[in-house]
Short mmCIF file of C-alpha atoms in Angstrom, two decimals:
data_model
loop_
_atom_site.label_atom_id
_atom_site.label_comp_id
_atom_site.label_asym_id
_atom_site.label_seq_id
_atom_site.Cartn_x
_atom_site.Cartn_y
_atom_site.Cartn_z
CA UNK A 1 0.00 0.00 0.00
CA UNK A 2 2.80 2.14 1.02
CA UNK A 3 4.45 1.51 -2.41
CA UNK A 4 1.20 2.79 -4.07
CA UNK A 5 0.68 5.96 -2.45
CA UNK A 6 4.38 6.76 -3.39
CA UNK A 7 4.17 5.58 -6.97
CA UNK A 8 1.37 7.40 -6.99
CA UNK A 9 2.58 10.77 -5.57
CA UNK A 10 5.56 10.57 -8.52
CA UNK A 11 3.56 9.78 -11.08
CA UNK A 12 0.89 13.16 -10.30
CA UNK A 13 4.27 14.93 -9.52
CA UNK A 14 5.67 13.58 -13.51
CA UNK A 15 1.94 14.40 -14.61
CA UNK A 16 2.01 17.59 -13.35
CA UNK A 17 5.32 18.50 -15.36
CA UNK A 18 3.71 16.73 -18.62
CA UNK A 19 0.66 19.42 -17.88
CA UNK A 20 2.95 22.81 -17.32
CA UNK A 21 4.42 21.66 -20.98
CA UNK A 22 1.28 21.00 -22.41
CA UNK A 23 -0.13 24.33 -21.64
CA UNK A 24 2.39 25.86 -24.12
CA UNK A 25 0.78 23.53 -27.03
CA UNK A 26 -2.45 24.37 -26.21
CA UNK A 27 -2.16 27.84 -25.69
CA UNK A 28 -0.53 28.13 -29.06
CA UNK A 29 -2.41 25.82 -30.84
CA UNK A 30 -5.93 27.97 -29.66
CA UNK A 31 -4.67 31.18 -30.86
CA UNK A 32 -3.01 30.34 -33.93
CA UNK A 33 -3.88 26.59 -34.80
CA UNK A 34 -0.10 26.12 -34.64
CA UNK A 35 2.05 23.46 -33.38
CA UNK A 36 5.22 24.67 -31.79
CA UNK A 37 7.71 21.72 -32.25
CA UNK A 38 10.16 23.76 -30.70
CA UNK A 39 8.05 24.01 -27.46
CA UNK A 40 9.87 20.75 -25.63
CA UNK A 41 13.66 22.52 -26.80
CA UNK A 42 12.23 25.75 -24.93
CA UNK A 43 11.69 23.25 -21.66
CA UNK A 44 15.54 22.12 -22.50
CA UNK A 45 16.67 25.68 -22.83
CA UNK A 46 14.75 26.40 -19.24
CA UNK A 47 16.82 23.28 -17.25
CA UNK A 48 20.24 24.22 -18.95
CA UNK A 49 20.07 28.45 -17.46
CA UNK A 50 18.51 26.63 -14.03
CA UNK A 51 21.69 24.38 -14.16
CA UNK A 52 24.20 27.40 -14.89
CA UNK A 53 22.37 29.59 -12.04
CA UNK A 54 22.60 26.51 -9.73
CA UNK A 55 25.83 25.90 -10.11
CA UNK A 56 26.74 29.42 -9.47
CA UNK A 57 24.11 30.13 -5.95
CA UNK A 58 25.79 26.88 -4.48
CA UNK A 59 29.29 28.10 -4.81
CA UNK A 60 28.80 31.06 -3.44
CA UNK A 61 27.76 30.20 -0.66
CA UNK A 62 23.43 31.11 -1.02
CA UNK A 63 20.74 29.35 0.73
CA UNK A 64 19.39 26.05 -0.66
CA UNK A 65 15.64 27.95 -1.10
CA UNK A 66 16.97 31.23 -2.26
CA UNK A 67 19.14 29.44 -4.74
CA UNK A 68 16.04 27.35 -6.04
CA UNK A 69 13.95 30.60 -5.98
CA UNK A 70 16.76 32.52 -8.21
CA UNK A 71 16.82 29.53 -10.41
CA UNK A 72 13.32 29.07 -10.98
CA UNK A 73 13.46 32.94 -11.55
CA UNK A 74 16.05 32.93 -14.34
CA UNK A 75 14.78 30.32 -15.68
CA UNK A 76 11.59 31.69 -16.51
CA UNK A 77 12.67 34.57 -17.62
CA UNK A 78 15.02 33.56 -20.20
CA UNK A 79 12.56 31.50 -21.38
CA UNK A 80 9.96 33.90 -22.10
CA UNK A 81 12.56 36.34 -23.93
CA UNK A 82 13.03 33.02 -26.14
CA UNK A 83 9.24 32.56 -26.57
CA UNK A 84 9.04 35.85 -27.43
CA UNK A 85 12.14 36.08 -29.88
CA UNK A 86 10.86 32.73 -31.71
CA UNK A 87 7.79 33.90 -32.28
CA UNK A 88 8.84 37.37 -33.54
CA UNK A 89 11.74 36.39 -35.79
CA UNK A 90 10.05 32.82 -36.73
CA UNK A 91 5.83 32.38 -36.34
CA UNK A 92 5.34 36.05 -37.56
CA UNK A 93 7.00 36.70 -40.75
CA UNK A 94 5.22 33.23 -41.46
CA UNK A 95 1.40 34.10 -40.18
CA UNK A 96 -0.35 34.20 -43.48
CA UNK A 97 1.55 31.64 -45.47
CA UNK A 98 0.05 27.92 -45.44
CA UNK A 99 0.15 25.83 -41.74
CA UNK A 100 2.58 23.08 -43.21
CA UNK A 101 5.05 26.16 -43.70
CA UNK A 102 4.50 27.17 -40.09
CA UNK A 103 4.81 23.55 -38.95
CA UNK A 104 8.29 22.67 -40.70
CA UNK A 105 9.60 26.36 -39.09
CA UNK A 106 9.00 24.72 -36.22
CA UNK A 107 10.64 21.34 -36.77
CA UNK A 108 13.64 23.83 -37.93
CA UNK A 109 13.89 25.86 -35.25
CA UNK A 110 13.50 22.73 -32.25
CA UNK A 111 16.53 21.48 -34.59
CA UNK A 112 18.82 24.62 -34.45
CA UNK A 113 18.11 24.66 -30.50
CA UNK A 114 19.40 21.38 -30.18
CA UNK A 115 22.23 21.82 -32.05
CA UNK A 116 23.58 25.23 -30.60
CA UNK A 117 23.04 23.92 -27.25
CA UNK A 118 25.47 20.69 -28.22
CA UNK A 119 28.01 23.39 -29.03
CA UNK A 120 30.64 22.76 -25.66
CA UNK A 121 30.82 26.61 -25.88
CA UNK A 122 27.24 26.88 -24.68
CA UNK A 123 26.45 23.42 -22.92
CA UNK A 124 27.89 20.31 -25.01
CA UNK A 125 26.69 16.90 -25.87
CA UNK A 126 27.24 15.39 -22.11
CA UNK A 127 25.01 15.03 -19.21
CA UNK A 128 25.31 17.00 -16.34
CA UNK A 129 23.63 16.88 -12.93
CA UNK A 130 22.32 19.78 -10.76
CA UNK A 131 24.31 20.35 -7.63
CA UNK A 132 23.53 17.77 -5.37
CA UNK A 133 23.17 19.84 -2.40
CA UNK A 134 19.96 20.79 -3.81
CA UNK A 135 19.03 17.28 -4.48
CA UNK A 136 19.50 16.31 -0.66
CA UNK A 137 18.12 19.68 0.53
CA UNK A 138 14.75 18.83 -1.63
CA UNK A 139 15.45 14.76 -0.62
CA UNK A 140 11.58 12.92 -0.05
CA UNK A 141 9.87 16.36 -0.33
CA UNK A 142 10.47 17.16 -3.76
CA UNK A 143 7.44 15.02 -5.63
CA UNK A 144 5.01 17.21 -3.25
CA UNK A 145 7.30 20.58 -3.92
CA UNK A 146 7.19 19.67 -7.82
CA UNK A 147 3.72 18.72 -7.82
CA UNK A 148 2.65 21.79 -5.17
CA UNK A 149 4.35 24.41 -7.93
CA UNK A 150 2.93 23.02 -11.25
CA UNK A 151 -0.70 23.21 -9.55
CA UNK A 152 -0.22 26.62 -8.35
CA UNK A 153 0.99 27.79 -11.87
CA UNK A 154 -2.29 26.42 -13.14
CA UNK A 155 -4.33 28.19 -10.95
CA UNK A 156 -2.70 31.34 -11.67
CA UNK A 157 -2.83 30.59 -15.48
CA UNK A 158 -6.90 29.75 -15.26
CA UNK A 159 -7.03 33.33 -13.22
CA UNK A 160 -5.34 35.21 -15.94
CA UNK A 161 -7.45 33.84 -19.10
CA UNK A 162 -10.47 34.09 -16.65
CA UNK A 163 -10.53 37.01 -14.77
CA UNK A 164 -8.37 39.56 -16.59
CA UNK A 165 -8.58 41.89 -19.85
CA UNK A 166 -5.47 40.06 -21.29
CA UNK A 167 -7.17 36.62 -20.57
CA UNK A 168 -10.11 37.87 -21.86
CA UNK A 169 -8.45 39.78 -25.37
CA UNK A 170 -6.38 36.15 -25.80
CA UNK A 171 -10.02 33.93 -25.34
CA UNK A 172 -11.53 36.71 -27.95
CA UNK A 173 -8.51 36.17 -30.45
CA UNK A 174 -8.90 32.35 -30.17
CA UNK A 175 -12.69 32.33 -30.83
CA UNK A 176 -12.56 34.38 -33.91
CA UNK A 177 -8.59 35.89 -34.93
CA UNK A 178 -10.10 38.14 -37.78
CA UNK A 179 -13.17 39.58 -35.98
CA UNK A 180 -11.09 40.27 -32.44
CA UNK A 181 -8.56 42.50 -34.52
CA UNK A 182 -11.71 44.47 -35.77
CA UNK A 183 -12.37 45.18 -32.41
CA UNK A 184 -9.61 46.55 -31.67
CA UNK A 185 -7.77 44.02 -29.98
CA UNK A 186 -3.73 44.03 -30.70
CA UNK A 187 -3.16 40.32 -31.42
CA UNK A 188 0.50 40.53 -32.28
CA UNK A 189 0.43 41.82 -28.12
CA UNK A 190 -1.85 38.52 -26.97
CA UNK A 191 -0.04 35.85 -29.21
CA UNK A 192 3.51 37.05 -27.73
CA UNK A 193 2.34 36.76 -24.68
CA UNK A 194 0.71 33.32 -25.36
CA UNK A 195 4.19 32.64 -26.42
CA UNK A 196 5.78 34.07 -23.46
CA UNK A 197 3.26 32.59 -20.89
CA UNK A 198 3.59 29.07 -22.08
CA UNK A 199 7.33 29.17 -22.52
CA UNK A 200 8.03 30.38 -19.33
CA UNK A 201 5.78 26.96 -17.99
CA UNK A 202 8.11 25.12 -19.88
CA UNK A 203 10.68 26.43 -17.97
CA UNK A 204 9.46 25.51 -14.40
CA UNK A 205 8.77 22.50 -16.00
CA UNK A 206 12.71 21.92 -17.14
CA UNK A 207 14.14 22.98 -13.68
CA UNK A 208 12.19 20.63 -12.12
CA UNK A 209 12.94 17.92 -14.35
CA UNK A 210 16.33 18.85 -14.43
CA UNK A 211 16.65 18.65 -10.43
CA UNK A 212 14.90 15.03 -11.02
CA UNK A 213 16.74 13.81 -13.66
CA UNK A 214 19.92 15.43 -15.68
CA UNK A 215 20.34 17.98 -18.35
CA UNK A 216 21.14 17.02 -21.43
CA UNK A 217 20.56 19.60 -24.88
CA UNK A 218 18.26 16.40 -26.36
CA UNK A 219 16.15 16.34 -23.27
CA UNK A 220 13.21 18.08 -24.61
CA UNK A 221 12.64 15.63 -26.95
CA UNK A 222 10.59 12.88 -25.35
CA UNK A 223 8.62 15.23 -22.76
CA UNK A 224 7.84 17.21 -25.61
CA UNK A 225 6.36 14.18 -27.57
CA UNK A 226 4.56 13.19 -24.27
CA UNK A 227 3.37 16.65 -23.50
CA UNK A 228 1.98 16.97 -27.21
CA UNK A 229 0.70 13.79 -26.79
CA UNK A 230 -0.90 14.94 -23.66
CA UNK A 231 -2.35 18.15 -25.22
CA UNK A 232 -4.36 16.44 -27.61
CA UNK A 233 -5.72 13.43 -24.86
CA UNK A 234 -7.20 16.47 -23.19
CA UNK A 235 -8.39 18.06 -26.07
CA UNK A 236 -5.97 20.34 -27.54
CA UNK A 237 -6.64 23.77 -27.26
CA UNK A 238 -8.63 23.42 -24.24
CA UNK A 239 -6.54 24.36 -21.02
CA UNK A 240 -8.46 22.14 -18.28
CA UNK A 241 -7.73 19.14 -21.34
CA UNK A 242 -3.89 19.74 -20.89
CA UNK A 243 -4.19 19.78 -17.06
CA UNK A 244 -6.14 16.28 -17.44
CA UNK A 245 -3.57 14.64 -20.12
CA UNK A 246 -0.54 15.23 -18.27
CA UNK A 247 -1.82 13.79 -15.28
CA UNK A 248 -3.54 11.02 -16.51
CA UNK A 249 -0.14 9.93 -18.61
CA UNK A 250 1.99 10.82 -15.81
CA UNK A 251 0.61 8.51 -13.55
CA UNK A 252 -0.39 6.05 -15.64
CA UNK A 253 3.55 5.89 -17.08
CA UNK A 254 5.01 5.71 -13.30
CA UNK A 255 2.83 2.96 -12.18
CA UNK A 256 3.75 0.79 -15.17
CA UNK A 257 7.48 1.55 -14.21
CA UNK A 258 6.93 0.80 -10.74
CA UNK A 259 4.68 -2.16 -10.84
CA UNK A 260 6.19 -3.64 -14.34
CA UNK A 261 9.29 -6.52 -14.08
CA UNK A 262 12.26 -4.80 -14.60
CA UNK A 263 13.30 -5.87 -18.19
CA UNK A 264 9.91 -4.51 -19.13
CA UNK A 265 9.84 -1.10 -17.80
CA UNK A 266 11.21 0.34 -20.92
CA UNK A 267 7.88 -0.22 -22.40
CA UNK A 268 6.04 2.22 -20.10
CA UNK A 269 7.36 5.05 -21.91
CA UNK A 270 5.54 3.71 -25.20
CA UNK A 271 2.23 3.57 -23.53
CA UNK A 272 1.73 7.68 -24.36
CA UNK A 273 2.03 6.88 -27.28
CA UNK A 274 -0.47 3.77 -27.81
CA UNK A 275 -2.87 6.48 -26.05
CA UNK A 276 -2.59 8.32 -28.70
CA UNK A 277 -3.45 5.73 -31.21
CA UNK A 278 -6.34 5.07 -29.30
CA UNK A 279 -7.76 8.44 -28.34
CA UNK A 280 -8.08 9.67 -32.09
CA UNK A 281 -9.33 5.90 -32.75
CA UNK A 282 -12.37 6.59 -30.05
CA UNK A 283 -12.25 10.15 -29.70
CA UNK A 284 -10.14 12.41 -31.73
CA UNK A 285 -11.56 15.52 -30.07
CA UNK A 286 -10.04 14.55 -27.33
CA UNK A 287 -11.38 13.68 -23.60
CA UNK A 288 -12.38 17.51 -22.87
CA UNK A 289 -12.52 19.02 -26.61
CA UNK A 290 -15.53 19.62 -28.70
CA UNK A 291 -15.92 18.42 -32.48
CA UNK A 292 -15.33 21.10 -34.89
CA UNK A 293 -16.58 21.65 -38.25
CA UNK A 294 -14.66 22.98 -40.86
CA UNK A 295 -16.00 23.96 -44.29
CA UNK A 296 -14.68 22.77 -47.20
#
């Protein structure tokens, strides 16, 4: 029973990282129908300035929470400069062309992020840890820490698209792009911010992963993939949907890992991606979306 509660604990703790990542999708994809491949490189990008910040709070001398406050802090904010720079110099020029041009942008640019950061002037091709003073600071408590910040970041992401004008300007330029720039709403203003809001997510999302795991520059690739993955179990474009995907794979992955023979657990990472199979099979709307219908 004991065993159960923990695996349990992990897995909404993993889930609840899937979810912060799939908010970026789904944000995106409701504003501009777009799918930013380069979202899970943005997470990378997020774990590899919370690993250089880390490194550099710990050797001189800060305290364990200040250090993971100025990391998380950093983090984020890096990460919603790149947001912002990768949809300006990327997404824009690109907004009226055809959606397979915007899609293989995106392929490009996830591929030039995890190339530059392989570079050993930036970060280089090997695995590093964070400093494991923060590790044994954290020790049992992290899962609830991890799980405790990506559920307070969701709260304050339903306030803002609920209960403010920016929330309300980005729900209005979802629900009809064309007719919310007649009135008078500045759209190139909401979508940078989508693209700021759901990078900087990503971020918290890499930092913690990064404190779990390692950082590596390729590290982005399979959380992305499950986060996507994620996105459209919930319904993509719906935020409750991304908040219900993560969680749902996150826990369903850890107690396959946990409960699975050991030569088998490799497997549990696959089962995201049989979900997927079977969600547009039975529902391709996903678990929280709505059908749409598209004229021809």
């Amino acid at each position: 029973m004991d065993k159960l509660v923990d695996q349990l604990i992990i897995g909404l703790s993993v889930g609840a990282t899937y979810a912060l990542i799939a908010l970026g999708y789904t944000m995106v994809y409701g504003v501009l129908r777009l799918i930013n491949f380069a979202h899970g490189d943005v997470y990378m990008v997020g774990a590899v300035v919370g690993y250089y910040v880390a490194h550099a709070m710990v050797r001189a001398g800060e305290p364990i929470w200040l250090t993971i406050t100025a990391v998380i802090a950093a983090a984020v904010i890096c990460c919603a400069i790149l947001g912002f720079l990768i949809e300006y110099l990327a997404y824009r020029p690109l907004r009226n062309r055809p959606r397979l041009v915007a899609l293989i942008t995106a392929i490009g640019v996830s591929l030039l992020l995890e190339n530059l950061f392989q570079l050993n002037v930036i970060f280089g091709p090997t695995p590093r840890s964070f400093p494991p003073e923060i590790r044994a600071a954290l020790g049992k408590r992290f899962d609830l820490l991890s799980l405790g910040v990506s559920l307070v970041l969701m709260v304050v992401l339903t306030w803002v698209v609920k209960r403010t004008r920016t929330g309300l300007a980005l729900r209005a330029v979802s629900y009809r792009f064309d007719t919310a720039m007649l009135m008078g709403v500045n759209t190139n203003r909401i979508i940078s911010f989508t693209f700021m809001f759901g990078s900087a997510l990503a971020a918290v999302a890499g930092v913690l992963d990064a404190i779990r795991y390692d950082v590596r520059p390729l590290m982005g690739i399979l959380p992305g993939l499950k986060a996507f993955i994620a996105a459209v179990l919930g319904g993509i474009g719906n935020i409750p949907g991304a908040l219900v995907g993560g969680i749902l794979i996150g826990v369903v992955e850890t107690l396959l890992k946990g409960y699975l023979k050991s030569e088998y657990t490799g497997y549990a990472d696959a089962v995201s991606f049989v979900i997927l199979i079977l969600i547009l099979l039975v529902r391709p709307s996903g678990l929280l979306g709505r059908p749409e219908r598209e004229k021809v």
